[in-house]
């Protein structure tokens, strides 16, 4: 197959030449560069390329193209190449002009382009190339061709092959799926004898036959065997809150272990683009953020135990004894609970039976490319559902957002409501719920109920994404850890007077009713359900861990 294309449309021949030079010098022969001088030529060429079966990775457009706006051209790109990244080439200095700034803000917030990039300055312009490389990585990830990807080969889409994809997703390991009979699978298995499906072809070529979850963690080098070791700090959960506690704990000299029943990243790994996390103006996928945080904690000396579920906590001689489902134990002088929360189940048997076969909990970023040109439904009225709808609308023919509330604004941020309303292939059905559905091995229809009039309607549907609220992972906690009615862990000043009194001193912020045990992130009663706040709580908690250890006669309290 020929190399993917980088398409540049700019009406100034000299400007176009500068961009062409930079792109050719750096990206050929892995990519081909195609330069065009007008919007009309750009659109016609994209159609021809689509008809010829070519791949377009990136389209760059000048701010104005013979009087037309570059963003108008970029807005048209998904019609021919839905995965192609789209960026506006902006002159340095123009960003300070209100007109340009407003136009960029408008175009990004309405999904007409992904971002902007400053025109290249004198070579070498590493800032320009950093931006281009990020676009190319995002394109590769959207097509599940990220570097060092794991290939899952299964005989069907559902069953264990689906579970494996979920495990890889939770380990933040990039992966792609191929049916055993597909040309891609045949190419990967050339010269390989009979095998037990599903198979994982690891980035180093190693093949795992029908692996268990812990086989995957071991092959990825992300597990250790906890067998009675003692740590200053044991963190339960490796989502944003736990990873942050891991980075700060380890970097401040605490012997730290992070234990997770899956892999890194928690819920955040199901987010394809987190746009509101500080420092990532182009947005960042939850998986990428988790991978970076994991490496950061690891180089500070934090250790990780993946695919190990914590099943109990009890007071021990030297702190808290943490029990694992594997039968192992670890001792923590302090413990931070960061187990986050899970989506509520829809409770419709027919739909639960199709989980993984057209029915998904969360945004299931990895499924997005499989729904091209299909009619899909998303259920949920909060921000995560809004983001999922906007992401999935890039791929699907039509996306219907089903919301129980009477208005979208009841549970969603204003900026998302605006984007949804201005996306033509999204339909919103308020005061509606999904009450049934089904299909032969794969979802093909849903039954919707109008909550006002009570009428039922059967609609055909190729996929259903459920984002209907969260339940904290706290059922396993001992009764001594106080929780609210929804199961979220009470901490600090929210503890009942009895629990606070039992501690024998005023509780520290984030401290639970069990001495020496703190809770952070989504699992904590009253927490703000956001990545940044989970990360913030994880870092703040370490200050209180130092105080607890100092009080217990360990490390000195930090200033
Ligand atoms: C689809 C989606 C999109 C989102 N988009 C955004 C966004 O754009 N911006 C934003 O700010 N927020 C977003 N959020 C919310 C954000 O992801 C969460 O607020 C954040 O992940 C909470 O972090 P946490 O570490 O507290 O918990 P989690 O991320 O839930 O992590 C908890 C971890 O604990 C582990 N665990 C649970 N129980 C146990 C146990 N018994 N033993 C061991 N491990 C256990 C779990 O496996 C999990 O890995 C989104 C969420 C979703 C689902």
Tab-separated table of N, CA and C in Angstrom, residues 50-185:
chain	number	residue	atom	x	y	z
A	50	UNK	N	-9.923	9.708	-2.233
A	50	UNK	CA	-10.829	8.746	-1.601
A	50	UNK	C	-11.224	7.658	-2.610
A	51	UNK	N	-11.579	8.107	-3.832
A	51	UNK	CA	-11.995	7.154	-4.862
A	51	UNK	C	-10.854	6.187	-5.198
A	52	UNK	N	-9.618	6.673	-5.101
A	52	UNK	CA	-8.468	5.824	-5.439
A	52	UNK	C	-8.041	4.941	-4.261
A	53	UNK	N	-8.757	5.032	-3.132
A	53	UNK	CA	-8.445	4.185	-1.968
A	53	UNK	C	-7.191	4.622	-1.227
A	54	UNK	N	-6.800	5.890	-1.386
A	54	UNK	CA	-5.604	6.391	-0.694
A	54	UNK	C	-5.932	6.714	0.768
A	55	UNK	N	-4.880	6.918	1.574
A	55	UNK	CA	-5.083	7.333	2.966
A	55	UNK	C	-4.559	8.756	3.132
A	56	UNK	N	-5.340	9.597	3.798
A	56	UNK	CA	-4.871	10.956	4.098
A	56	UNK	C	-4.753	11.076	5.619
A	57	UNK	N	-3.554	11.399	6.101
A	57	UNK	CA	-3.319	11.460	7.544
A	57	UNK	C	-3.577	12.858	8.086
A	58	UNK	N	-3.255	13.882	7.296
A	58	UNK	CA	-3.308	15.251	7.815
A	58	UNK	C	-3.636	16.218	6.687
A	59	UNK	N	-4.507	17.185	6.982
A	59	UNK	CA	-4.764	18.267	6.030
A	59	UNK	C	-4.442	19.578	6.737
A	60	UNK	N	-3.551	20.370	6.138
A	60	UNK	CA	-3.228	21.703	6.651
A	60	UNK	C	-3.788	22.716	5.668
A	61	UNK	N	-4.420	23.777	6.201
A	61	UNK	CA	-4.961	24.794	5.297
A	61	UNK	C	-4.553	26.169	5.771
A	62	UNK	N	-4.259	27.072	4.834
A	62	UNK	CA	-3.953	28.454	5.176
A	62	UNK	C	-5.190	29.127	5.759
A	63	UNK	N	-4.974	30.259	6.465
A	63	UNK	CA	-6.111	30.937	7.107
A	63	UNK	C	-7.159	31.365	6.092
A	64	UNK	N	-6.680	31.964	4.978
A	64	UNK	CA	-7.625	32.313	3.910
A	64	UNK	C	-7.120	31.717	2.610
A	65	UNK	N	-8.054	31.239	1.810
A	65	UNK	CA	-7.704	30.611	0.537
A	65	UNK	C	-8.478	31.351	-0.548
A	66	UNK	N	-7.817	32.328	-1.160
A	66	UNK	CA	-8.445	33.162	-2.196
A	66	UNK	C	-9.807	33.669	-1.726
A	67	UNK	N	-9.810	34.252	-0.541
A	67	UNK	CA	-11.047	34.859	-0.043
A	67	UNK	C	-11.889	33.915	0.793
A	68	UNK	N	-11.728	32.613	0.610
A	68	UNK	CA	-12.512	31.672	1.440
A	68	UNK	C	-11.721	31.359	2.707
A	69	UNK	N	-12.431	30.903	3.753
A	69	UNK	CA	-11.683	30.609	4.981
A	69	UNK	C	-11.138	29.174	4.918
A	70	UNK	N	-9.935	29.021	5.460
A	70	UNK	CA	-9.322	27.686	5.506
A	70	UNK	C	-10.154	26.726	6.350
A	71	UNK	N	-10.816	27.263	7.383
A	71	UNK	CA	-11.594	26.366	8.252
A	71	UNK	C	-12.781	25.763	7.508
A	72	UNK	N	-13.324	26.512	6.514
A	72	UNK	CA	-14.452	25.960	5.746
A	72	UNK	C	-13.979	24.718	4.991
A	73	UNK	N	-12.778	24.787	4.458
A	73	UNK	CA	-12.238	23.611	3.760
A	73	UNK	C	-12.025	22.466	4.766
A	74	UNK	N	-11.413	22.786	5.915
A	74	UNK	CA	-11.121	21.733	6.899
A	74	UNK	C	-12.406	21.051	7.387
A	75	UNK	N	-13.475	21.851	7.500
A	75	UNK	CA	-14.752	21.283	7.970
A	75	UNK	C	-15.272	20.211	7.017
A	76	UNK	N	-14.880	20.275	5.744
A	76	UNK	CA	-15.368	19.317	4.748
A	76	UNK	C	-14.565	18.014	4.728
A	77	UNK	N	-13.378	18.036	5.335
A	77	UNK	CA	-12.470	16.884	5.205
A	77	UNK	C	-13.087	15.564	5.699
A	78	UNK	N	-13.805	15.540	6.865
A	78	UNK	CA	-14.311	14.253	7.358
A	78	UNK	C	-15.244	13.543	6.371
A	79	UNK	N	-15.846	14.282	5.434
A	79	UNK	CA	-16.719	13.612	4.457
A	79	UNK	C	-15.944	12.593	3.638
A	80	UNK	N	-14.696	12.892	3.366
A	80	UNK	CA	-13.891	11.961	2.569
A	80	UNK	C	-12.933	11.155	3.437
A	81	UNK	N	-12.337	11.799	4.449
A	81	UNK	CA	-11.355	11.102	5.298
A	81	UNK	C	-11.661	11.382	6.767
A	82	UNK	N	-12.544	10.554	7.388
A	82	UNK	CA	-12.986	10.852	8.759
A	82	UNK	C	-11.875	10.825	9.801
A	83	UNK	N	-10.798	10.071	9.561
A	83	UNK	CA	-9.734	10.005	10.569
A	83	UNK	C	-8.681	11.089	10.378
A	84	UNK	N	-8.662	11.746	9.211
A	84	UNK	CA	-7.568	12.702	8.928
A	84	UNK	C	-7.578	13.827	9.955
A	85	UNK	N	-6.399	14.201	10.434
A	85	UNK	CA	-6.287	15.327	11.356
A	85	UNK	C	-6.341	16.616	10.533
A	86	UNK	N	-6.908	17.672	11.128
A	86	UNK	CA	-7.091	18.911	10.348
A	86	UNK	C	-6.587	20.099	11.159
A	87	UNK	N	-5.680	20.877	10.557
A	87	UNK	CA	-5.159	22.033	11.297
A	87	UNK	C	-5.017	23.240	10.385
A	88	UNK	N	-5.215	24.395	10.991
A	88	UNK	CA	-5.097	25.664	10.271
A	88	UNK	C	-3.663	26.173	10.420
A	89	UNK	N	-3.064	26.608	9.310
A	89	UNK	CA	-1.713	27.195	9.360
A	89	UNK	C	-1.859	28.671	9.691
A	90	UNK	N	-1.268	29.083	10.810
A	90	UNK	CA	-1.475	30.461	11.268
A	90	UNK	C	-0.134	31.184	11.314
A	91	UNK	N	-0.146	32.424	10.854
A	91	UNK	CA	1.050	33.275	10.883
A	91	UNK	C	1.328	33.689	12.324
A	92	UNK	N	2.612	33.664	12.752
A	92	UNK	CA	2.931	34.136	14.092
A	92	UNK	C	2.484	35.598	14.199
A	93	UNK	N	1.874	36.007	15.288
A	93	UNK	CA	1.412	37.385	15.433
A	93	UNK	C	-0.083	37.498	15.165
A	94	UNK	N	-0.589	36.647	14.243
A	94	UNK	CA	-2.036	36.715	13.987
A	94	UNK	C	-2.854	36.247	15.176
A	95	UNK	N	-2.234	35.372	15.996
A	95	UNK	CA	-2.980	34.833	17.139
A	95	UNK	C	-3.406	35.928	18.096
A	96	UNK	N	-2.613	36.998	18.119
A	96	UNK	CA	-2.922	38.097	19.047
A	96	UNK	C	-4.104	38.912	18.527
A	97	UNK	N	-4.479	38.724	17.247
A	97	UNK	CA	-5.599	39.502	16.700
A	97	UNK	C	-6.916	38.841	17.112
A	98	UNK	N	-7.814	39.643	17.641
A	98	UNK	CA	-9.075	39.084	18.153
A	98	UNK	C	-9.811	38.309	17.064
A	99	UNK	N	-9.767	38.845	15.820
A	99	UNK	CA	-10.523	38.200	14.725
A	99	UNK	C	-10.025	36.760	14.509
A	100	UNK	N	-8.703	36.619	14.460
A	100	UNK	CA	-8.144	35.281	14.212
A	100	UNK	C	-8.429	34.371	15.399
A	101	UNK	N	-8.194	34.895	16.614
A	101	UNK	CA	-8.422	34.100	17.819
A	101	UNK	C	-9.860	33.604	17.888
A	102	UNK	N	-10.818	34.514	17.615
A	102	UNK	CA	-12.235	34.129	17.687
A	102	UNK	C	-12.557	33.055	16.656
A	103	UNK	N	-12.004	33.234	15.435
A	103	UNK	CA	-12.308	32.268	14.368
A	103	UNK	C	-11.764	30.888	14.735
A	104	UNK	N	-10.565	30.859	15.337
A	104	UNK	CA	-9.978	29.568	15.717
A	104	UNK	C	-10.809	28.920	16.824
A	105	UNK	N	-11.146	29.712	17.830
A	105	UNK	CA	-11.949	29.183	18.942
A	105	UNK	C	-13.275	28.600	18.419
A	106	UNK	N	-13.912	29.395	17.548
A	106	UNK	CA	-15.202	28.989	16.979
A	106	UNK	C	-15.075	27.665	16.217
A	107	UNK	N	-14.037	27.588	15.375
A	107	UNK	CA	-13.881	26.400	14.521
A	107	UNK	C	-13.559	25.162	15.359
A	108	UNK	N	-12.709	25.319	16.392
A	108	UNK	CA	-12.367	24.139	17.205
A	108	UNK	C	-13.573	23.708	18.033
A	109	UNK	N	-14.251	24.702	18.641
A	109	UNK	CA	-15.343	24.306	19.537
A	109	UNK	C	-16.525	23.718	18.770
A	110	UNK	N	-16.626	24.003	17.465
A	110	UNK	CA	-17.700	23.386	16.682
A	110	UNK	C	-17.205	22.183	15.884
A	111	UNK	N	-15.992	21.735	16.198
A	111	UNK	CA	-15.484	20.514	15.573
A	111	UNK	C	-15.148	20.667	14.096
A	112	UNK	N	-14.940	21.924	13.625
A	112	UNK	CA	-14.635	22.098	12.199
A	112	UNK	C	-13.160	21.836	11.896
A	113	UNK	N	-12.310	21.833	12.920
A	113	UNK	CA	-10.907	21.444	12.746
A	113	UNK	C	-10.391	20.966	14.104
A	114	UNK	N	-9.208	20.313	14.075
A	114	UNK	CA	-8.688	19.788	15.337
A	114	UNK	C	-7.908	20.838	16.105
A	115	UNK	N	-7.061	21.591	15.375
A	115	UNK	CA	-6.271	22.601	16.056
A	115	UNK	C	-5.621	23.519	15.042
A	116	UNK	N	-4.722	24.397	15.527
A	116	UNK	CA	-3.969	25.241	14.604
A	116	UNK	C	-2.487	24.933	14.783
A	117	UNK	N	-1.695	25.341	13.807
A	117	UNK	CA	-0.255	25.189	13.944
A	117	UNK	C	0.395	26.448	13.370
A	118	UNK	N	1.409	26.956	14.074
A	118	UNK	CA	2.095	28.156	13.560
A	118	UNK	C	2.881	27.779	12.312
A	119	UNK	N	2.876	28.658	11.322
A	119	UNK	CA	3.662	28.395	10.106
A	119	UNK	C	5.116	28.150	10.492
A	120	UNK	N	5.821	27.268	9.763
A	120	UNK	CA	7.200	26.988	10.143
A	120	UNK	C	8.067	28.230	10.022
A	121	UNK	N	8.965	28.402	11.006
A	121	UNK	CA	9.914	29.506	10.902
A	121	UNK	C	11.199	28.941	10.276
A	122	UNK	N	12.340	29.688	10.448
A	122	UNK	CA	13.574	29.196	9.835
A	122	UNK	C	13.884	27.778	10.330
A	123	UNK	N	14.313	26.887	9.426
A	123	UNK	CA	14.586	25.513	9.880
A	123	UNK	C	15.856	25.428	10.725
A	124	UNK	N	15.970	24.496	11.654
A	124	UNK	CA	14.939	23.522	11.967
A	124	UNK	C	13.924	24.092	12.963
A	125	UNK	N	12.636	23.944	12.660
A	125	UNK	CA	11.584	24.453	13.551
A	125	UNK	C	10.974	23.249	14.283
A	126	UNK	N	11.580	22.911	15.419
A	126	UNK	CA	11.130	21.703	16.127
A	126	UNK	C	9.726	21.846	16.703
A	127	UNK	N	9.330	23.093	16.961
A	127	UNK	CA	7.975	23.292	17.499
A	127	UNK	C	6.934	22.897	16.440
A	128	UNK	N	7.206	23.317	15.200
A	128	UNK	CA	6.308	22.944	14.102
A	128	UNK	C	6.251	21.421	13.984
A	129	UNK	N	7.412	20.774	14.042
A	129	UNK	CA	7.428	19.322	13.842
A	129	UNK	C	6.834	18.574	15.030
A	130	UNK	N	6.972	19.166	16.212
A	130	UNK	CA	6.324	18.513	17.366
A	130	UNK	C	4.804	18.491	17.151
A	131	UNK	N	4.277	19.610	16.652
A	131	UNK	CA	2.829	19.667	16.401
A	131	UNK	C	2.443	18.666	15.319
A	132	UNK	N	3.233	18.619	14.235
A	132	UNK	CA	2.895	17.702	13.134
A	132	UNK	C	2.969	16.253	13.631
A	133	UNK	N	4.007	15.927	14.406
A	133	UNK	CA	4.130	14.548	14.916
A	133	UNK	C	2.947	14.185	15.805
A	134	UNK	N	2.480	15.154	16.624
A	134	UNK	CA	1.316	14.853	17.482
A	134	UNK	C	0.092	14.545	16.627
A	135	UNK	N	-0.080	15.313	15.543
A	135	UNK	CA	-1.228	15.034	14.667
A	135	UNK	C	-1.102	13.633	14.061
A	136	UNK	N	0.105	13.289	13.643
A	136	UNK	CA	0.279	11.993	12.985
A	136	UNK	C	0.067	10.846	13.968
A	137	UNK	N	0.495	11.051	15.231
A	137	UNK	CA	0.263	10.011	16.238
A	137	UNK	C	-1.238	9.874	16.511
A	138	UNK	N	-1.930	11.021	16.608
A	138	UNK	CA	-3.386	10.967	16.856
A	138	UNK	C	-4.077	10.233	15.711
A	139	UNK	N	-3.628	10.476	14.467
A	139	UNK	CA	-4.223	9.789	13.313
A	139	UNK	C	-3.988	8.282	13.422
A	140	UNK	N	-2.737	7.914	13.756
A	140	UNK	CA	-2.410	6.488	13.858
A	140	UNK	C	-3.245	5.838	14.967
A	141	UNK	N	-3.389	6.531	16.095
A	141	UNK	CA	-4.160	5.955	17.210
A	141	UNK	C	-5.629	5.802	16.833
A	142	UNK	N	-6.169	6.811	16.120
A	142	UNK	CA	-7.581	6.733	15.736
A	142	UNK	C	-7.811	5.533	14.818
A	143	UNK	N	-6.812	5.165	14.059
A	143	UNK	CA	-6.961	4.016	13.155
A	143	UNK	C	-6.417	2.739	13.790
A	144	UNK	N	-6.116	2.821	15.091
A	144	UNK	CA	-5.586	1.674	15.831
A	144	UNK	C	-4.300	1.157	15.211
A	145	UNK	N	-3.472	2.088	14.721
A	145	UNK	CA	-2.171	1.704	14.189
A	145	UNK	C	-1.056	2.390	14.964
A	146	UNK	N	-1.283	2.611	16.256
A	146	UNK	CA	-0.259	3.304	17.044
A	146	UNK	C	0.995	2.438	17.115
A	147	UNK	N	2.165	3.076	17.296
A	147	UNK	CA	3.386	2.288	17.405
A	147	UNK	C	3.299	1.326	18.590
A	148	UNK	N	3.992	0.223	18.503
A	148	UNK	CA	4.029	-0.805	19.560
A	148	UNK	C	2.632	-1.291	19.926
A	149	UNK	N	1.788	-1.465	18.929
A	149	UNK	CA	0.429	-1.949	19.193
A	149	UNK	C	0.431	-3.458	19.403
A	150	UNK	N	-0.505	-3.909	20.222
A	150	UNK	CA	-0.740	-5.343	20.376
A	150	UNK	C	-1.845	-5.712	19.376
A	151	UNK	N	-1.669	-6.803	18.634
A	151	UNK	CA	-2.723	-7.253	17.712
A	151	UNK	C	-3.509	-8.382	18.361
A	152	UNK	N	-4.829	-8.198	18.462
A	152	UNK	CA	-5.695	-9.252	18.995
A	152	UNK	C	-6.308	-9.963	17.786
A	153	UNK	N	-6.188	-11.281	17.738
A	153	UNK	CA	-6.781	-12.026	16.625
A	153	UNK	C	-7.802	-12.998	17.209
A	154	UNK	N	-9.061	-12.815	16.813
A	154	UNK	CA	-10.123	-13.659	17.358
A	154	UNK	C	-10.971	-14.241	16.248
A	155	UNK	N	-11.707	-15.309	16.590
A	155	UNK	CA	-12.578	-15.901	15.568
A	155	UNK	C	-13.922	-15.191	15.497
A	156	UNK	N	-14.274	-14.486	16.583
A	156	UNK	CA	-15.494	-13.671	16.569
A	156	UNK	C	-15.165	-12.348	17.258
A	157	UNK	N	-16.082	-11.391	17.093
A	157	UNK	CA	-15.885	-10.089	17.728
A	157	UNK	C	-16.113	-10.157	19.230
A	158	UNK	N	-17.007	-11.072	19.635
A	158	UNK	CA	-17.441	-11.041	21.037
A	158	UNK	C	-16.697	-12.086	21.869
A	159	UNK	N	-17.228	-12.393	23.051
A	159	UNK	CA	-16.630	-13.409	23.917
A	159	UNK	C	-15.280	-12.963	24.451
A	160	UNK	N	-14.370	-13.931	24.593
A	160	UNK	CA	-13.066	-13.669	25.225
A	160	UNK	C	-12.247	-12.639	24.420
A	161	UNK	N	-12.399	-12.666	23.074
A	161	UNK	CA	-11.641	-11.703	22.256
A	161	UNK	C	-12.040	-10.283	22.653
A	162	UNK	N	-13.303	-10.080	22.929
A	162	UNK	CA	-13.764	-8.752	23.348
A	162	UNK	C	-13.204	-8.409	24.729
A	163	UNK	N	-13.253	-9.408	25.633
A	163	UNK	CA	-12.730	-9.151	26.991
A	163	UNK	C	-11.256	-8.756	26.933
A	164	UNK	N	-10.503	-9.454	26.052
A	164	UNK	CA	-9.069	-9.140	25.953
A	164	UNK	C	-8.865	-7.698	25.506
A	165	UNK	N	-9.710	-7.257	24.560
A	165	UNK	CA	-9.580	-5.863	24.103
A	165	UNK	C	-9.859	-4.912	25.261
A	166	UNK	N	-10.830	-5.296	26.092
A	166	UNK	CA	-11.144	-4.441	27.257
A	166	UNK	C	-9.960	-4.392	28.231
A	167	UNK	N	-9.315	-5.571	28.443
A	167	UNK	CA	-8.170	-5.620	29.356
A	167	UNK	C	-7.046	-4.748	28.809
A	168	UNK	N	-6.788	-4.854	27.500
A	168	UNK	CA	-5.710	-4.058	26.901
A	168	UNK	C	-6.029	-2.576	27.033
A	169	UNK	N	-7.299	-2.264	26.838
A	169	UNK	CA	-7.714	-0.869	26.958
A	169	UNK	C	-7.436	-0.382	28.381
A	170	UNK	N	-7.755	-1.219	29.358
A	170	UNK	CA	-7.573	-0.813	30.758
A	170	UNK	C	-6.108	-0.755	31.126
A	171	UNK	N	-5.261	-1.510	30.392
A	171	UNK	CA	-3.814	-1.426	30.650
A	171	UNK	C	-3.215	-0.279	29.865
A	172	UNK	N	-4.045	0.491	29.157
A	172	UNK	CA	-3.582	1.593	28.306
A	172	UNK	C	-2.577	1.089	27.276
A	173	UNK	N	-2.778	-0.153	26.798
A	173	UNK	CA	-1.892	-0.687	25.762
A	173	UNK	C	-2.584	-0.508	24.410
A	174	UNK	N	-1.973	0.232	23.472
A	174	UNK	CA	-2.605	0.397	22.159
A	174	UNK	C	-2.762	-0.972	21.492
A	175	UNK	N	-3.884	-1.184	20.835
A	175	UNK	CA	-4.121	-2.495	20.232
A	175	UNK	C	-5.067	-2.382	19.051
A	176	UNK	N	-5.030	-3.398	18.178
A	176	UNK	CA	-6.044	-3.482	17.131
A	176	UNK	C	-6.548	-4.909	17.060
A	177	UNK	N	-7.765	-5.027	16.531
A	177	UNK	CA	-8.415	-6.347	16.495
A	177	UNK	C	-8.565	-6.799	15.043
A	178	UNK	N	-8.311	-8.091	14.799
A	178	UNK	CA	-8.516	-8.643	13.453
A	178	UNK	C	-9.244	-9.971	13.581
A	179	UNK	N	-10.207	-10.187	12.699
A	179	UNK	CA	-10.839	-11.504	12.656
A	179	UNK	C	-9.831	-12.483	12.056
A	180	UNK	N	-9.886	-13.745	12.536
A	180	UNK	CA	-8.860	-14.722	12.147
A	180	UNK	C	-8.749	-14.893	10.630
A	181	UNK	N	-9.886	-14.703	9.927
A	181	UNK	CA	-9.860	-14.929	8.477
A	181	UNK	C	-9.451	-13.691	7.688
A	182	UNK	N	-9.209	-12.572	8.359
A	182	UNK	CA	-8.918	-11.332	7.627
A	182	UNK	C	-7.502	-11.368	7.040
A	183	UNK	N	-7.256	-10.588	5.978
A	183	UNK	CA	-5.911	-10.560	5.402
A	183	UNK	C	-4.860	-10.104	6.412
A	184	UNK	N	-5.236	-9.140	7.303
A	184	UNK	CA	-4.273	-8.651	8.303
A	184	UNK	C	-3.850	-9.788	9.234
A	185	UNK	N	-4.853	-10.584	9.697
A	185	UNK	CA	-4.524	-11.686	10.613
A	185	UNK	C	-3.655	-12.711	9.902
